[in-house]
CSV table of C-alpha atoms in Angstrom, one decimal:
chain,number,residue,atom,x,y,z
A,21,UNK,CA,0.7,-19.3,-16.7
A,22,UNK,CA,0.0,-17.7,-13.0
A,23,UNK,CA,-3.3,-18.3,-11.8
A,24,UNK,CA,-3.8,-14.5,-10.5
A,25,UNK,CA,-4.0,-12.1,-13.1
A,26,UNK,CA,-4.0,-8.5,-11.8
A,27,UNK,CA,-4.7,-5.8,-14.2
A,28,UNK,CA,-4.5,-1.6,-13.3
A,29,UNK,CA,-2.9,1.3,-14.6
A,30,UNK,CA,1.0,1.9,-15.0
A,31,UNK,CA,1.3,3.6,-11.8
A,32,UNK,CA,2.0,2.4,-8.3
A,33,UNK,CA,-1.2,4.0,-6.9
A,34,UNK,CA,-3.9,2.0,-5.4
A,35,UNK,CA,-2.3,-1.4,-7.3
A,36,UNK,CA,1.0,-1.3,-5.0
A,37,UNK,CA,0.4,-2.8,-2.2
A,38,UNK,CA,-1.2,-5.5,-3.9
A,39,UNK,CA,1.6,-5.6,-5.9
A,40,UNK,CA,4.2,-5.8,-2.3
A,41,UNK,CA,1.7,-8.4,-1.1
A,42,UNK,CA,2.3,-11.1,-4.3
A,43,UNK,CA,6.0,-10.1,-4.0
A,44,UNK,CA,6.3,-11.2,0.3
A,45,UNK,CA,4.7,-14.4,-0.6
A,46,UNK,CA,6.2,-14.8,-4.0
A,47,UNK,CA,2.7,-15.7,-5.5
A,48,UNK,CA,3.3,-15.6,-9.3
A,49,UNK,CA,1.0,-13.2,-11.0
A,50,UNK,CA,0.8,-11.5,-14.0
A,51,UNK,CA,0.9,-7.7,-13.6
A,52,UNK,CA,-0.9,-6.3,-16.3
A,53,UNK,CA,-0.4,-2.3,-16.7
A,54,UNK,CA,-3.0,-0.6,-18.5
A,55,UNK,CA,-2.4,2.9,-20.4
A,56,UNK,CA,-4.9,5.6,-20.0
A,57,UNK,CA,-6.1,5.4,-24.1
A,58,UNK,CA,-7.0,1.8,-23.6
A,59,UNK,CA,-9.3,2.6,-19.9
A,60,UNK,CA,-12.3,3.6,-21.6
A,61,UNK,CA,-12.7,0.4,-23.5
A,62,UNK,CA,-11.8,-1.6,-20.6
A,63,UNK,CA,-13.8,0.5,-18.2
A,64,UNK,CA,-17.6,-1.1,-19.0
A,65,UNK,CA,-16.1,-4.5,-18.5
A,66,UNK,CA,-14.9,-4.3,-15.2
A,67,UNK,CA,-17.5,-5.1,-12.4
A,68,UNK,CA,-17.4,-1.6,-10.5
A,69,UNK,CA,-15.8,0.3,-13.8
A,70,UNK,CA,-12.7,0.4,-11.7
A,71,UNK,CA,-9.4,-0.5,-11.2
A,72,UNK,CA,-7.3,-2.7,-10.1
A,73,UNK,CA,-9.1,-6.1,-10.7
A,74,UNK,CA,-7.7,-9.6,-9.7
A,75,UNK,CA,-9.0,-12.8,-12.2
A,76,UNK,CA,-8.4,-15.7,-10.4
A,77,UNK,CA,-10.4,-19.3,-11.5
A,78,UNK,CA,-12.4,-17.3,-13.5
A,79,UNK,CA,-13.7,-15.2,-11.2
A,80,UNK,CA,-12.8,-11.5,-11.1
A,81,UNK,CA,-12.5,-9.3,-7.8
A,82,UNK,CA,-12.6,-5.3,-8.2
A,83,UNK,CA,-11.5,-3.1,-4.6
A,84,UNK,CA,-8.2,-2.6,-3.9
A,85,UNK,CA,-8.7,-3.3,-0.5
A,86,UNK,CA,-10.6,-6.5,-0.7
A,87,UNK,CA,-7.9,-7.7,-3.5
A,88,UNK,CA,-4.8,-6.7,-1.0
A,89,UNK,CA,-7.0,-8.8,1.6
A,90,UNK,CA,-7.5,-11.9,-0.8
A,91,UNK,CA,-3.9,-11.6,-1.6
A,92,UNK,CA,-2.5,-11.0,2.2
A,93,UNK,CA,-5.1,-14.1,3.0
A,94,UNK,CA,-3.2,-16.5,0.4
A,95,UNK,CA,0.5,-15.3,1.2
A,96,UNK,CA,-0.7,-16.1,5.3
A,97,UNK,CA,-0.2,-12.3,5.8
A,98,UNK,CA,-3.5,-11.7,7.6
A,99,UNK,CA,-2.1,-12.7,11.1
A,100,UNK,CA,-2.0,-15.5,13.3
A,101,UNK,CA,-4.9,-15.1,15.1
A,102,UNK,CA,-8.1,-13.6,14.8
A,103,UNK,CA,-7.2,-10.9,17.4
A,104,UNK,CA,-4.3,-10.4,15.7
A,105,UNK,CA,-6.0,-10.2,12.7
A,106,UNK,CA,-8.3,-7.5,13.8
A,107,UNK,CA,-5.2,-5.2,15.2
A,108,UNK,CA,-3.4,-5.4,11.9
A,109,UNK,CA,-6.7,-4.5,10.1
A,110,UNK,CA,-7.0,-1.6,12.9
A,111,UNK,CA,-3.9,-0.4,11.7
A,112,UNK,CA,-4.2,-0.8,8.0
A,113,UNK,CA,-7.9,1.2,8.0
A,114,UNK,CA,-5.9,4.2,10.4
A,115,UNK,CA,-3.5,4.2,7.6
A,116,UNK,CA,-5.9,4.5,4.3
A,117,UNK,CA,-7.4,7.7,6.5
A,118,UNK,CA,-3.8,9.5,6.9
A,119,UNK,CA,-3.4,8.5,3.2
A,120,UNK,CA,-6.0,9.8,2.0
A,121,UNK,CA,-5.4,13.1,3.2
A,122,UNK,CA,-2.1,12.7,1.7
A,123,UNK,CA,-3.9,11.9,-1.5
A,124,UNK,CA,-5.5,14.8,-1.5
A,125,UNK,CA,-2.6,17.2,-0.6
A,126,UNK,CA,-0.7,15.4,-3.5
A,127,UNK,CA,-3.6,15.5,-6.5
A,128,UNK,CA,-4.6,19.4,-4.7
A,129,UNK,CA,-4.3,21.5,-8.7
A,130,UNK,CA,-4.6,25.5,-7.1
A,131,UNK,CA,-0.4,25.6,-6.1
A,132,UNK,CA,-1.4,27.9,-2.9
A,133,UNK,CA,-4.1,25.3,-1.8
A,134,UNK,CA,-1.6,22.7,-2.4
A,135,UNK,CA,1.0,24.7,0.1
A,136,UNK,CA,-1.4,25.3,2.7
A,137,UNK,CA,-2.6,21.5,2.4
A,138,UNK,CA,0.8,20.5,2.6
A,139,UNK,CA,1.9,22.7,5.7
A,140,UNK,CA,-1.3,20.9,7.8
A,141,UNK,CA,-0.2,17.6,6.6
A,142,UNK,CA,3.4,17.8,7.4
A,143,UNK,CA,3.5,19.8,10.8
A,144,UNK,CA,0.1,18.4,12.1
A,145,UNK,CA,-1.5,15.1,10.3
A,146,UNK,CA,2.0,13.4,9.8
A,147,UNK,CA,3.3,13.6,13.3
A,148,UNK,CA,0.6,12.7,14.9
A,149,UNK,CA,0.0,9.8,12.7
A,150,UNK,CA,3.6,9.0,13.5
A,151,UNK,CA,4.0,9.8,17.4
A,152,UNK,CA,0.5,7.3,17.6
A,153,UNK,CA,1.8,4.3,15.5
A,154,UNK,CA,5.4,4.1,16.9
A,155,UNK,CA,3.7,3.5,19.9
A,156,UNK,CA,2.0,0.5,18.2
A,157,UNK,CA,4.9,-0.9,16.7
A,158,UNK,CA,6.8,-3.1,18.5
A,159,UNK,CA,10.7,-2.5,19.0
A,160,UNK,CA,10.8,-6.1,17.1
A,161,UNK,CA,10.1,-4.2,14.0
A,162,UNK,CA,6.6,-5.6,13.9
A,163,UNK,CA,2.9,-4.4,14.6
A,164,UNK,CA,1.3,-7.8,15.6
A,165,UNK,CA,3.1,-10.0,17.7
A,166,UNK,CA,6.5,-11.5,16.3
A,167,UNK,CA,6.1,-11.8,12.7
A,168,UNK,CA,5.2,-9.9,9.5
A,169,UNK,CA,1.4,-8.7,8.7
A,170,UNK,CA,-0.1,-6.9,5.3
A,171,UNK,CA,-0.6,-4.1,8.2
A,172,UNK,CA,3.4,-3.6,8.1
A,173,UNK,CA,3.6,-3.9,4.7
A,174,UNK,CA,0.7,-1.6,4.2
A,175,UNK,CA,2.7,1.3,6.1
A,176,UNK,CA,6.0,0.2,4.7
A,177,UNK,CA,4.1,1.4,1.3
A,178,UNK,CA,2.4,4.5,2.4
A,179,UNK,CA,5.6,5.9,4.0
A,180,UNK,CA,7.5,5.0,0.6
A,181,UNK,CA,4.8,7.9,-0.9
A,182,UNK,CA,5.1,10.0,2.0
A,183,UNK,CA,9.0,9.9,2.2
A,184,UNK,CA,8.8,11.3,-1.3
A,185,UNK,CA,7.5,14.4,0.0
A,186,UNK,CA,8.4,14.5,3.3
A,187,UNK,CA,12.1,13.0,3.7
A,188,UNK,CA,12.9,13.1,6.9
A,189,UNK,CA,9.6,12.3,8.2
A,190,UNK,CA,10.7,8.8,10.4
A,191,UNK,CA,13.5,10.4,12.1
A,192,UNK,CA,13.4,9.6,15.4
A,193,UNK,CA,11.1,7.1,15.3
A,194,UNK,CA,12.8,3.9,16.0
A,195,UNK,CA,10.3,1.3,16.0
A,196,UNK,CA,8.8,2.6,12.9
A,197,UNK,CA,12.2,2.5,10.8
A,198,UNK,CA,12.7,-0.8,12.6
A,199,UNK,CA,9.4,-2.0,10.5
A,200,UNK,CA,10.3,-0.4,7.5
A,201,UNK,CA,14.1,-2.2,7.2
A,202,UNK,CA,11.9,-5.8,8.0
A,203,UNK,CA,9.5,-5.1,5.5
A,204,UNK,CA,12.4,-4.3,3.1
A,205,UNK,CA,14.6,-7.1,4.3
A,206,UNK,CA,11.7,-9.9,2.6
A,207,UNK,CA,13.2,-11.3,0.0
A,208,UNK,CA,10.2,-11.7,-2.4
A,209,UNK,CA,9.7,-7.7,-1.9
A,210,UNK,CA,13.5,-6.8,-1.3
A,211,UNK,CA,13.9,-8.7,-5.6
A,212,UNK,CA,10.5,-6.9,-6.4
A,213,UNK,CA,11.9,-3.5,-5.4
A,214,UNK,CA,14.6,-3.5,-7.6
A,215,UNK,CA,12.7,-4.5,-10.5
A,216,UNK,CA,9.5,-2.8,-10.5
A,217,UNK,CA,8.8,-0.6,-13.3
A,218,UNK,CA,9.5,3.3,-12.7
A,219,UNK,CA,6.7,5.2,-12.8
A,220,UNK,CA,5.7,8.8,-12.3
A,221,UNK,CA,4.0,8.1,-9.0
């Protein structure tokens, strides 16, 4: 049985990049994938009545974020250093703020709303998001140093949303398609890729 037990809906969502994190340092898991009939008996059991939790030596961890961080910690994802540890979490938390604008745009219900939340993202949000971080990214492919951090698996996940709406939203931006073909390129998440479940979003 894997020790790490990580339970959230069947979606990619907010359980994804957990998900690419096991997969680039082919940690064993079990990936259990909830339906939304079975959430409200599973909800007053989980610490923050959330999901995605991790068990793990009979402990249990609820926050995406601090799971991703637990997981990037044991796959030796974090970074190197502790400097280079605070740049790739520098440019993980300037990603969760572009995505959840994106989040936003993507759940918006009132189809007008939705356009006009759209337009800002795509002509506005998106470039400059992009113009700033191909900047960061080095023309190795990586954003810290010479080697792979959660941070550029973190974007090479958002992007895989984004790209959904917005196609051609890299072009032109060389070091950031150079860390998207690395990221793919892993083998653990290259093999994960082509089996993960397909699911609406």
């Amino acid at each position: 049985m894997p020790a790490y037990k990580l339970t959230y809906f069947n979606v990619r969502g907010r359980g994804e990049l957990i998900r690419l994190l096991f997969a680039a340092g082919e940690i064993p898991y079990e990936d259990v994938r909830i339906e939304g009939d079975s959430w409200p008996e599973l909800k007053p059991k989980t610490p923050m009545g959330q999901v995605p939790i991790l068990e793990f030596d009979g402990q249990v961890i609820c926050q995406s974020m601090a799971i991703a961080r637990f997981v990037a910690r044991e796959a030796g994802l974090l970074g190197k250093t502790l400097l280079d540890q605070a740049r790739a979490d520098m440019l993980l938390d300037g990603g969760i703020d572009v995505g959840k604008l994106f989040e936003e745009m993507v759940m918006e219900k009132d189809a007008s709303k939705k356009a006009e939340k759209k337009k800002e993202f795509g002509e506005k949000t998106l470039p400059q998001f992009l113009s700033l971080y191909e900047g960061f990214a080095g023309d190795n492919g990586y954003f810290v140093g010479y080697s792979l951090t959660w941070s550029d698996i973190a974007f090479f996940n958002m992007m895989d949303f984004i790209t959904a709406e917005f196609p051609s939203a890299l072009d032109g931006y060389c070091n950031l398609s150079k860390v998207i073909k690395i990221v793919k390129r892993v083998p653990g998440i290259a093999k994960w890729l082509k089996e993960r479940p397909i699911t609406d979003h």
